[in-house]
Short mmCIF file of C-alpha atoms in Angstrom, two decimals:
data_model
loop_
_atom_site.label_atom_id
_atom_site.label_comp_id
_atom_site.label_asym_id
_atom_site.label_seq_id
_atom_site.Cartn_x
_atom_site.Cartn_y
_atom_site.Cartn_z
CA MET A 15 -7.70 2.87 11.84
CA LYS A 16 -8.55 -0.57 12.63
CA ILE A 17 -11.97 -0.84 10.64
CA PHE A 18 -8.93 0.69 7.90
CA VAL A 19 -6.84 -1.55 7.64
CA GLU A 20 -9.07 -4.69 8.16
CA LEU A 21 -11.38 -3.22 4.88
CA LEU A 22 -8.31 -3.16 3.74
CA GLN A 23 -6.73 -6.82 4.08
CA GLU A 24 -10.32 -7.50 2.64
CA GLN A 25 -10.45 -5.85 -0.41
CA VAL A 26 -6.60 -7.25 -0.91
CA LYS A 27 -8.11 -10.41 0.03
CA GLN A 28 -10.79 -10.30 -2.94
CA TRP A 29 -8.48 -9.23 -5.06
CA LYS A 30 -5.69 -11.55 -4.48
CA GLY A 31 -8.87 -14.46 -5.40
CA ALA A 32 -9.48 -13.10 -8.72
CA LYS A 33 -6.25 -13.28 -9.49
CA TYR A 34 -4.67 -9.85 -9.62
CA PRO A 35 -6.93 -8.13 -11.66
CA TRP A 36 -6.91 -4.20 -12.89
CA ILE A 37 -2.94 -4.08 -12.52
CA LYS A 38 -0.20 -4.45 -15.43
CA THR A 39 0.48 -7.70 -17.14
CA GLU A 40 4.33 -7.59 -14.90
CA THR A 41 2.90 -7.47 -12.22
CA VAL A 42 1.00 -10.34 -12.51
CA SER A 43 4.34 -11.51 -13.43
CA ILE A 44 5.83 -10.76 -10.15
CA LEU A 45 3.75 -11.83 -7.73
CA ARG A 46 2.89 -15.12 -9.88
CA TYR A 47 6.66 -16.10 -9.67
CA ILE A 48 7.24 -14.52 -5.91
CA GLN A 49 4.05 -17.24 -4.96
CA LEU A 50 6.17 -20.05 -6.91
CA LYS A 51 9.74 -19.34 -6.20
CA ASN A 52 8.12 -19.46 -2.04
CA TYR A 53 10.90 -17.34 -1.48
CA LEU A 54 9.40 -14.75 0.53
CA ARG A 55 7.42 -15.34 4.11
CA LYS A 56 2.97 -15.61 4.21
CA PRO A 57 2.70 -11.40 5.94
CA GLN A 58 5.93 -10.78 3.40
CA ILE A 59 4.07 -11.07 0.84
CA GLU A 60 1.15 -10.10 2.18
CA ALA A 61 2.47 -6.91 2.98
CA LEU A 62 3.53 -6.22 -1.45
CA GLU A 63 0.41 -6.98 -2.36
CA THR A 64 -1.32 -4.60 -0.38
CA TYR A 65 1.77 -2.01 -1.89
CA ILE A 66 0.50 -3.03 -5.22
CA TYR A 67 -3.02 -3.17 -4.25
CA LEU A 68 -2.34 0.47 -3.28
CA LYS A 69 -0.59 1.92 -6.15
CA GLU A 70 -1.78 0.14 -9.16
CA VAL A 71 -5.79 -0.76 -8.80
CA LEU A 72 -6.70 2.53 -6.17
CA TRP A 73 -3.61 4.84 -7.81
CA ASN A 74 -1.50 5.06 -5.03
CA PRO A 75 -4.13 7.94 -3.05
CA THR A 76 -2.81 9.49 0.05
CA LEU A 77 -4.28 7.90 3.04
CA SER A 78 -7.26 9.97 2.83
CA GLN A 79 -8.45 8.99 -0.28
CA ALA A 80 -7.89 5.60 0.94
CA TYR A 81 -10.05 5.93 3.67
CA GLN A 82 -12.86 6.59 1.62
CA GLN A 83 -12.15 3.99 -1.55
CA ILE A 84 -11.79 1.13 1.10
CA ILE A 85 -14.51 2.21 3.98
CA THR A 86 -17.60 3.46 2.07
CA ASP A 87 -20.13 3.12 4.32
CA PRO A 88 -20.17 6.80 6.04
CA LYS A 89 -21.23 5.70 9.05
CA ILE A 90 -18.50 3.90 10.07
CA LEU A 91 -16.56 5.74 8.55
CA LEU A 92 -16.89 8.25 10.34
CA LYS A 93 -16.69 5.50 13.41
CA SER A 94 -13.56 4.91 12.07
CA LEU A 95 -12.94 8.56 12.71
CA TRP A 96 -13.98 8.34 16.75
CA VAL A 97 -16.60 10.73 15.29
CA SER A 98 -19.03 11.83 18.25
CA GLN A 99 -22.95 10.64 18.76
CA GLU A 100 -23.43 14.40 18.86
CA GLU A 101 -21.91 15.75 15.84
CA MET A 102 -22.95 11.83 14.18
CA MET A 103 -26.50 13.16 14.35
CA GLU A 104 -24.98 16.83 13.37
CA ILE A 105 -23.73 15.05 10.42
CA ALA A 106 -26.89 13.03 9.52
CA PHE A 107 -28.78 16.07 8.55
CA LEU A 108 -26.81 17.49 6.56
CA THR A 109 -27.23 17.71 1.92
CA GLU A 110 -24.67 14.66 0.75
CA GLN A 111 -22.89 17.80 -0.76
CA GLU A 112 -22.04 18.51 2.52
CA ARG A 113 -21.90 15.72 4.55
CA ILE A 114 -19.13 14.77 1.65
CA GLN A 115 -17.22 17.71 2.00
CA LYS A 116 -17.42 17.25 6.15
CA ILE A 117 -16.28 13.68 6.25
CA ALA A 118 -13.62 14.44 3.67
CA TRP A 119 -12.62 18.10 6.15
CA LEU A 120 -12.54 15.89 9.02
CA LEU A 121 -10.37 12.64 7.45
CA GLN A 122 -8.35 15.83 7.17
CA GLN A 123 -7.71 16.88 10.71
CA GLU A 124 -7.55 13.44 12.35
CA LEU A 125 -4.55 12.15 8.80
CA GLU A 126 -3.58 15.63 8.49
CA GLU A 127 -2.85 14.52 4.55
CA ASP A 128 -0.01 11.78 5.27
CA ASP A 129 1.04 9.87 2.81
CA TYR A 130 1.26 7.33 3.51
CA SER A 131 3.80 5.88 1.45
CA ASN A 132 6.91 8.08 3.48
CA GLN A 133 5.41 7.15 6.38
CA VAL A 134 8.17 5.12 8.62
CA TYR A 135 7.07 2.32 10.31
CA ALA A 136 9.27 -0.09 13.33
CA LEU A 137 9.76 -3.83 12.87
CA THR A 138 11.28 -6.07 15.22
CA MET A 139 14.54 -7.35 13.71
CA GLY A 140 13.77 -10.84 12.24
CA THR A 141 10.68 -9.94 10.40
CA GLY A 142 12.06 -9.33 6.82
CA LYS A 143 11.96 -5.91 6.68
CA THR A 144 14.88 -5.36 4.84
CA VAL A 145 14.18 -8.10 1.45
CA LEU A 146 10.42 -6.69 1.88
CA MET A 147 12.11 -3.33 1.16
CA THR A 148 14.09 -4.70 -1.06
CA THR A 149 11.63 -6.14 -2.81
CA PHE A 150 9.65 -2.82 -3.22
CA MET A 151 12.38 -1.38 -4.57
CA LEU A 152 12.91 -4.45 -7.75
CA TYR A 153 9.19 -3.59 -8.57
CA GLU A 154 9.50 -0.40 -8.49
CA ALA A 155 12.62 -0.58 -10.84
CA VAL A 156 10.76 -3.45 -13.07
CA LEU A 157 8.07 -1.04 -13.64
CA SER A 158 9.17 1.99 -13.38
CA PHE A 159 11.77 0.93 -17.16
CA TYR A 160 8.82 -0.86 -18.53
CA TYR A 161 6.38 2.60 -17.95
CA PRO A 162 9.45 5.66 -18.28
CA GLU A 163 6.12 7.59 -18.02
CA ASP A 164 3.89 6.25 -15.91
CA ASP A 165 4.62 8.66 -12.77
CA LEU A 166 2.99 6.26 -10.81
CA PHE A 167 6.32 4.02 -10.41
CA ALA A 168 9.64 5.20 -8.53
CA LYS A 169 12.42 6.46 -11.10
CA ASN A 170 14.64 7.01 -7.67
CA PHE A 171 15.62 5.04 -4.43
CA LEU A 172 17.24 6.37 -0.77
CA VAL A 173 17.77 4.60 1.58
CA PHE A 174 18.81 6.72 5.57
CA ALA A 175 20.24 4.24 7.79
CA PRO A 176 19.99 5.84 12.05
CA ASP A 177 23.05 3.97 12.57
CA THR A 178 26.13 2.08 11.78
CA THR A 179 24.68 -1.01 12.55
CA ILE A 180 21.58 -0.51 10.35
CA ILE A 181 24.41 0.06 7.49
CA GLU A 182 25.47 -3.81 7.76
CA SER A 183 22.31 -5.29 7.41
CA LEU A 184 21.51 -2.87 4.37
CA LYS A 185 24.59 -4.46 2.54
CA GLU A 186 21.92 -7.16 1.86
CA ILE A 187 19.72 -5.15 -0.84
CA LYS A 188 23.31 -4.64 -2.30
CA ASP A 189 24.15 -8.65 -2.47
CA PHE A 190 20.60 -9.93 -2.94
CA ASP A 191 19.67 -12.12 -5.35
CA THR A 192 16.72 -10.88 -7.71
CA SER A 193 15.88 -14.07 -9.32
CA LEU A 194 14.26 -14.81 -5.69
CA VAL A 195 12.35 -11.87 -6.02
CA ILE A 196 11.97 -11.40 -9.75
CA PRO A 197 11.18 -13.66 -13.01
CA PRO A 198 14.13 -13.98 -15.28
CA GLU A 199 12.50 -12.08 -18.04
CA TYR A 200 12.46 -8.63 -16.09
CA TRP A 201 16.30 -8.90 -15.39
#
């Protein structure tokens, strides 16, 4: 997983350096506005950029598809999956088609076709999870409005709170100042 994350971060960094190609103009506008407003912290911006990169550049792949798109060297991909030396040798002698099928099977076994967008992550208090989640939802709402037929963008949102202490914090979503992350032309 570490190799995957490092390569993904590098790809996102290069994509950002190229001024966000291959995404919707509204998304570029939102990202530039967020940089201009300077409201979100650097890790929040990096998380949003990564989310958008996976969604719009890589077309919202499953986790195993993302692995294959990001780790293009089969040897590195196999190492990231903790494949034994013996198994690597066996795979090395397969035909190209057999190797592709074997790697896809190993990815499925390792990642169980997880959908990263449906995973839950626990972050410590004070990291800005609610603000980031709100920003994700606002981005999705804007793009869904401009591209209503595009299934890439969410049409609805459902937020679960594990207990009543979290509910108070989630009320921040309802009262969030949209102008902090969304350009005025999209309000």
